[in-house]
Amino acid sequence: GAGENLENTMAAFHHAVNLGTDMLELDCHLTKDEQVVVSHDENLKRSTGVDVNISDLKYSELPPYLCKLDVTFQKECQCEGKDNRIPLLQEVFEAFPETPVNIDIKMNNNVLIRKVSELVSQYKREHLTVWGNVNYEIVSKCFKENSDIPIIFCAQRVLLLLGLFYTGLLPFIPFKEEFFEIPMPSIILKLKEPEKMSRSQKFIIWLADTLLMRKALFDHLTARGIQVYIWVLNEEHEYKRAFDLGATGVMTDYPTKLKEFLHNYP
């Protein structure tokens, strides 16, 4: 919802859930006084204008977000909002007791992982939470800390999965992951100036898109009970492509646009 409210704020979450969003995706860090906060960046320069790390400040010392932030996955778009406070993960759990939450553990920090696990257990949300990161070590620690909370495929395991898929071995290999969350590689072309990209960079993006965006793969995973999410899609043609390929869901900065699309999508 970062295109309609400031990212990772309570206003953004309330707005998304009120529209009918099925799941919130957020990012967690740990403050100096060991509070689990919802923020994408460890360093707050981009989002607050203050060049400081979350881990160096107590929760009460965190600066507010700037009132206008760039929408990362929508080039040359900004979003304004009045709610500029960095919230606690606990607040999100209390405000949305029935809403599934997808947690990106942003730092390889044992205390952060333990604290998130304790909060999930405290609010009895194991069945409403999925956690992980692109980093193999973080996901491994998450699973070891609390195997009752479903995990996502890290980057290393996505590559393994693709290798098994293209060699035909995938049906024979069990997986502990329950969520396959990947970017649609073609969106990278939106983030950079295409004319500034080398031919080899464009080729790599094309190749990644060709290898990852496969209906047979998505259908196989969903048949095994593994949910497939594509991120971060902000255009109707991207939504359509993802759902046509068999994705379980998509992450978006514009939940209003996605709701309208789903209302009209056959």
XYZ file of C-alpha atoms in Angstrom:
266
model
C 0.000 0.000 0.000
C 3.011 2.331 -0.265
C 1.409 4.162 -3.197
C -1.687 5.160 -1.217
C -0.232 5.759 2.276
C 3.270 6.064 3.697
C 4.857 2.587 3.670
C 4.823 0.423 6.797
C 2.499 2.734 8.776
C -0.673 1.890 10.681
C -2.598 4.169 8.295
C -1.376 2.092 5.332
C -2.382 -1.163 7.046
C -5.829 0.083 8.126
C -6.506 1.434 4.622
C -5.474 -1.853 2.980
C -7.496 -4.057 5.341
C -10.574 -1.824 5.046
C -10.403 -2.317 1.266
C -10.424 -6.079 1.710
C -6.709 -6.882 1.486
C -6.172 -10.534 2.443
C -2.669 -10.203 3.873
C -0.305 -7.489 5.044
C 3.378 -7.593 4.082
C 5.770 -5.734 6.365
C 9.409 -5.532 7.436
C 10.870 -5.798 10.941
C 13.897 -4.407 12.768
C 15.028 -4.246 16.401
C 15.646 -1.030 18.359
C 18.390 -0.498 20.928
C 15.877 -1.257 23.713
C 14.867 -4.457 21.892
C 11.494 -3.338 20.569
C 10.365 -4.990 17.314
C 9.472 -2.158 14.927
C 7.942 -2.139 11.461
C 10.313 -0.494 8.971
C 11.848 -1.475 5.657
C 15.269 0.123 6.180
C 17.734 -0.325 9.036
C 19.197 3.101 8.210
C 16.522 5.809 8.346
C 18.075 8.365 5.987
C 15.793 7.532 3.032
C 12.564 7.386 4.997
C 13.083 10.038 7.713
C 15.910 12.240 6.432
C 17.952 11.372 9.547
C 21.129 9.351 8.940
C 20.814 6.934 11.855
C 20.323 3.193 12.348
C 17.255 1.793 14.117
C 19.482 -0.472 16.223
C 21.305 2.585 17.636
C 18.133 4.241 18.971
C 15.556 3.422 21.623
C 11.996 3.188 20.302
C 11.089 6.527 21.893
C 13.978 8.185 20.010
C 12.983 7.073 16.492
C 12.397 10.037 14.139
C 9.112 10.321 12.186
C 8.877 9.458 8.499
C 9.099 12.261 5.976
C 5.605 13.371 4.918
C 6.404 12.416 1.303
C 8.217 9.234 0.185
C 9.125 7.758 -3.194
C 7.156 4.682 -4.236
C 10.029 2.271 -4.883
C 8.273 0.104 -7.471
C 6.543 2.921 -9.344
C 9.086 5.176 -11.021
C 8.792 8.914 -10.410
C 5.816 8.465 -8.085
C 5.642 9.791 -4.544
C 3.173 9.212 -1.752
C 2.114 11.629 0.952
C 0.646 10.792 4.334
C -0.136 12.273 7.725
C 0.619 9.122 9.742
C 4.420 9.286 9.897
C 5.100 7.205 13.006
C 7.158 4.002 12.936
C 4.862 1.400 14.559
C 5.599 -1.612 16.728
C 4.861 -5.097 15.375
C 2.779 -5.630 18.517
C 0.471 -2.775 17.435
C -0.158 -4.465 14.096
C -1.022 -7.768 15.814
C -3.401 -5.996 18.202
C -5.097 -3.936 15.457
C -5.580 -6.865 13.049
C -6.158 -10.049 15.086
C -7.725 -11.887 12.116
C -5.508 -10.613 9.291
C -2.602 -12.754 8.030
C 0.752 -10.967 8.185
C 3.811 -11.674 6.051
C 6.951 -10.669 7.975
C 10.282 -9.958 6.329
C 12.997 -10.352 9.001
C 15.354 -7.687 7.712
C 18.419 -8.359 9.880
C 20.309 -11.538 10.723
C 19.770 -10.958 14.417
C 18.993 -13.780 16.840
C 17.246 -11.481 19.320
C 15.018 -10.030 16.570
C 14.023 -13.527 15.429
C 13.329 -14.634 19.007
C 11.299 -11.505 19.807
C 9.148 -11.867 16.677
C 8.550 -15.535 17.502
C 7.536 -14.607 21.069
C 5.068 -12.004 19.780
C 3.542 -14.461 17.299
C 3.133 -17.025 20.095
C 1.817 -14.435 22.569
C -0.939 -13.410 20.147
C -1.516 -17.033 19.020
C -0.866 -16.097 15.388
C 1.152 -19.077 14.146
C -1.670 -19.892 11.696
C -1.825 -16.245 10.515
C 1.878 -15.535 10.052
C 4.568 -16.331 7.521
C 8.140 -15.137 7.950
C 11.562 -15.240 6.365
C 13.966 -13.339 4.138
C 15.938 -13.798 0.913
C 18.877 -14.807 3.144
C 19.276 -18.565 3.721
C 20.717 -18.190 7.208
C 17.863 -15.964 8.415
C 15.191 -18.383 7.170
C 17.038 -21.335 8.754
C 17.157 -19.512 12.088
C 13.452 -18.650 11.824
C 12.522 -22.299 11.249
C 14.772 -23.448 14.094
C 13.329 -20.813 16.460
C 9.683 -21.690 15.779
C 8.795 -24.376 13.245
C 5.071 -23.715 13.810
C 5.335 -20.470 11.801
C 5.398 -21.122 8.021
C 8.495 -19.919 6.147
C 9.208 -18.585 2.656
C 11.753 -19.848 0.133
C 15.007 -17.877 0.436
C 16.924 -16.997 -2.757
C 19.194 -20.049 -2.495
C 16.227 -22.395 -2.166
C 14.413 -20.710 -5.083
C 17.421 -21.594 -7.276
C 17.347 -25.185 -5.984
C 13.610 -25.382 -6.685
C 14.128 -24.121 -10.247
C 16.880 -26.669 -10.829
C 14.603 -29.474 -9.657
C 11.729 -28.145 -11.774
C 13.755 -28.054 -14.993
C 15.287 -31.491 -14.402
C 11.887 -33.036 -13.657
C 12.806 -34.010 -10.100
C 10.601 -31.494 -8.280
C 7.626 -33.843 -7.653
C 9.893 -36.231 -5.726
C 11.486 -33.728 -3.325
C 9.739 -32.610 -0.105
C 9.964 -28.986 1.059
C 9.456 -27.444 4.472
C 8.694 -24.014 2.951
C 5.012 -23.146 2.466
C 5.304 -19.839 0.575
C 7.027 -19.135 -2.753
C 7.419 -15.353 -2.961
C 9.271 -13.929 -5.939
C 9.564 -10.684 -7.864
C 8.295 -10.519 -11.427
C 11.735 -9.887 -13.008
C 10.297 -7.691 -15.783
C 9.416 -5.006 -13.187
C 13.153 -4.271 -12.816
C 12.965 -2.622 -16.237
C 10.528 -0.117 -14.699
C 12.917 0.836 -11.913
C 15.900 1.699 -14.066
C 16.260 3.744 -17.201
C 16.064 1.034 -19.905
C 18.317 3.074 -22.199
C 21.023 3.076 -19.498
C 20.986 -0.699 -19.120
C 23.501 -2.847 -20.963
C 22.368 -5.593 -23.325
C 23.696 -8.208 -20.908
C 21.644 -6.735 -18.028
C 18.510 -6.787 -20.169
C 19.270 -10.364 -21.206
C 19.649 -11.491 -17.570
C 16.278 -9.905 -16.693
C 14.652 -11.559 -19.707
C 16.194 -14.920 -18.777
C 15.129 -14.663 -15.126
C 11.605 -13.727 -16.215
C 11.447 -16.633 -18.655
C 12.706 -19.150 -16.076
C 10.653 -17.947 -13.087
C 7.301 -16.965 -14.584
C 6.100 -20.487 -15.442
C 2.496 -21.613 -15.120
C 3.510 -25.272 -14.817
C 5.738 -24.393 -11.855
C 3.084 -22.296 -10.094
C 0.406 -24.933 -10.678
C 2.654 -27.665 -9.283
C 3.463 -25.645 -6.157
C -0.146 -24.649 -5.452
C -1.221 -28.280 -5.925
C 1.254 -29.120 -3.147
C -0.250 -26.465 -0.871
C 2.592 -23.986 -1.398
C 1.232 -20.471 -1.970
C 2.765 -18.403 -4.772
C 3.023 -14.614 -4.376
C 4.439 -12.217 -6.969
C 5.760 -8.774 -6.031
C 5.599 -5.781 -6.380
C 2.959 -5.315 -9.080
C 1.290 -1.964 -9.677
C -0.186 -2.165 -13.192
C -3.275 -4.002 -14.450
C -1.333 -5.929 -17.095
C 1.057 -7.143 -14.350
C -1.822 -8.295 -12.144
C -3.381 -10.116 -15.115
C -0.137 -11.835 -16.040
C 0.445 -13.022 -12.464
C -3.052 -14.459 -12.028
C -3.073 -15.963 -15.535
C 0.139 -17.775 -14.563
C -1.614 -19.221 -11.517
C -0.254 -17.026 -8.718
C -2.101 -17.329 -5.400
C -1.725 -13.614 -4.773
C 0.183 -10.472 -5.608
C 1.733 -7.739 -3.482
C 0.982 -4.192 -4.565
C 1.570 -0.557 -3.635
C -1.957 0.250 -4.882
C -4.554 -1.950 -3.132
C -7.416 0.164 -4.527
C -6.242 -0.541 -8.084
C -5.818 -4.247 -7.327
C -9.299 -4.454 -5.780
C -10.830 -2.869 -8.893
C -8.905 -5.282 -11.095
C -10.041 -8.329 -9.107
C -13.637 -7.095 -9.220
C -13.501 -7.053 -13.044
C -11.246 -10.095 -13.514
C -13.234 -13.133 -14.669
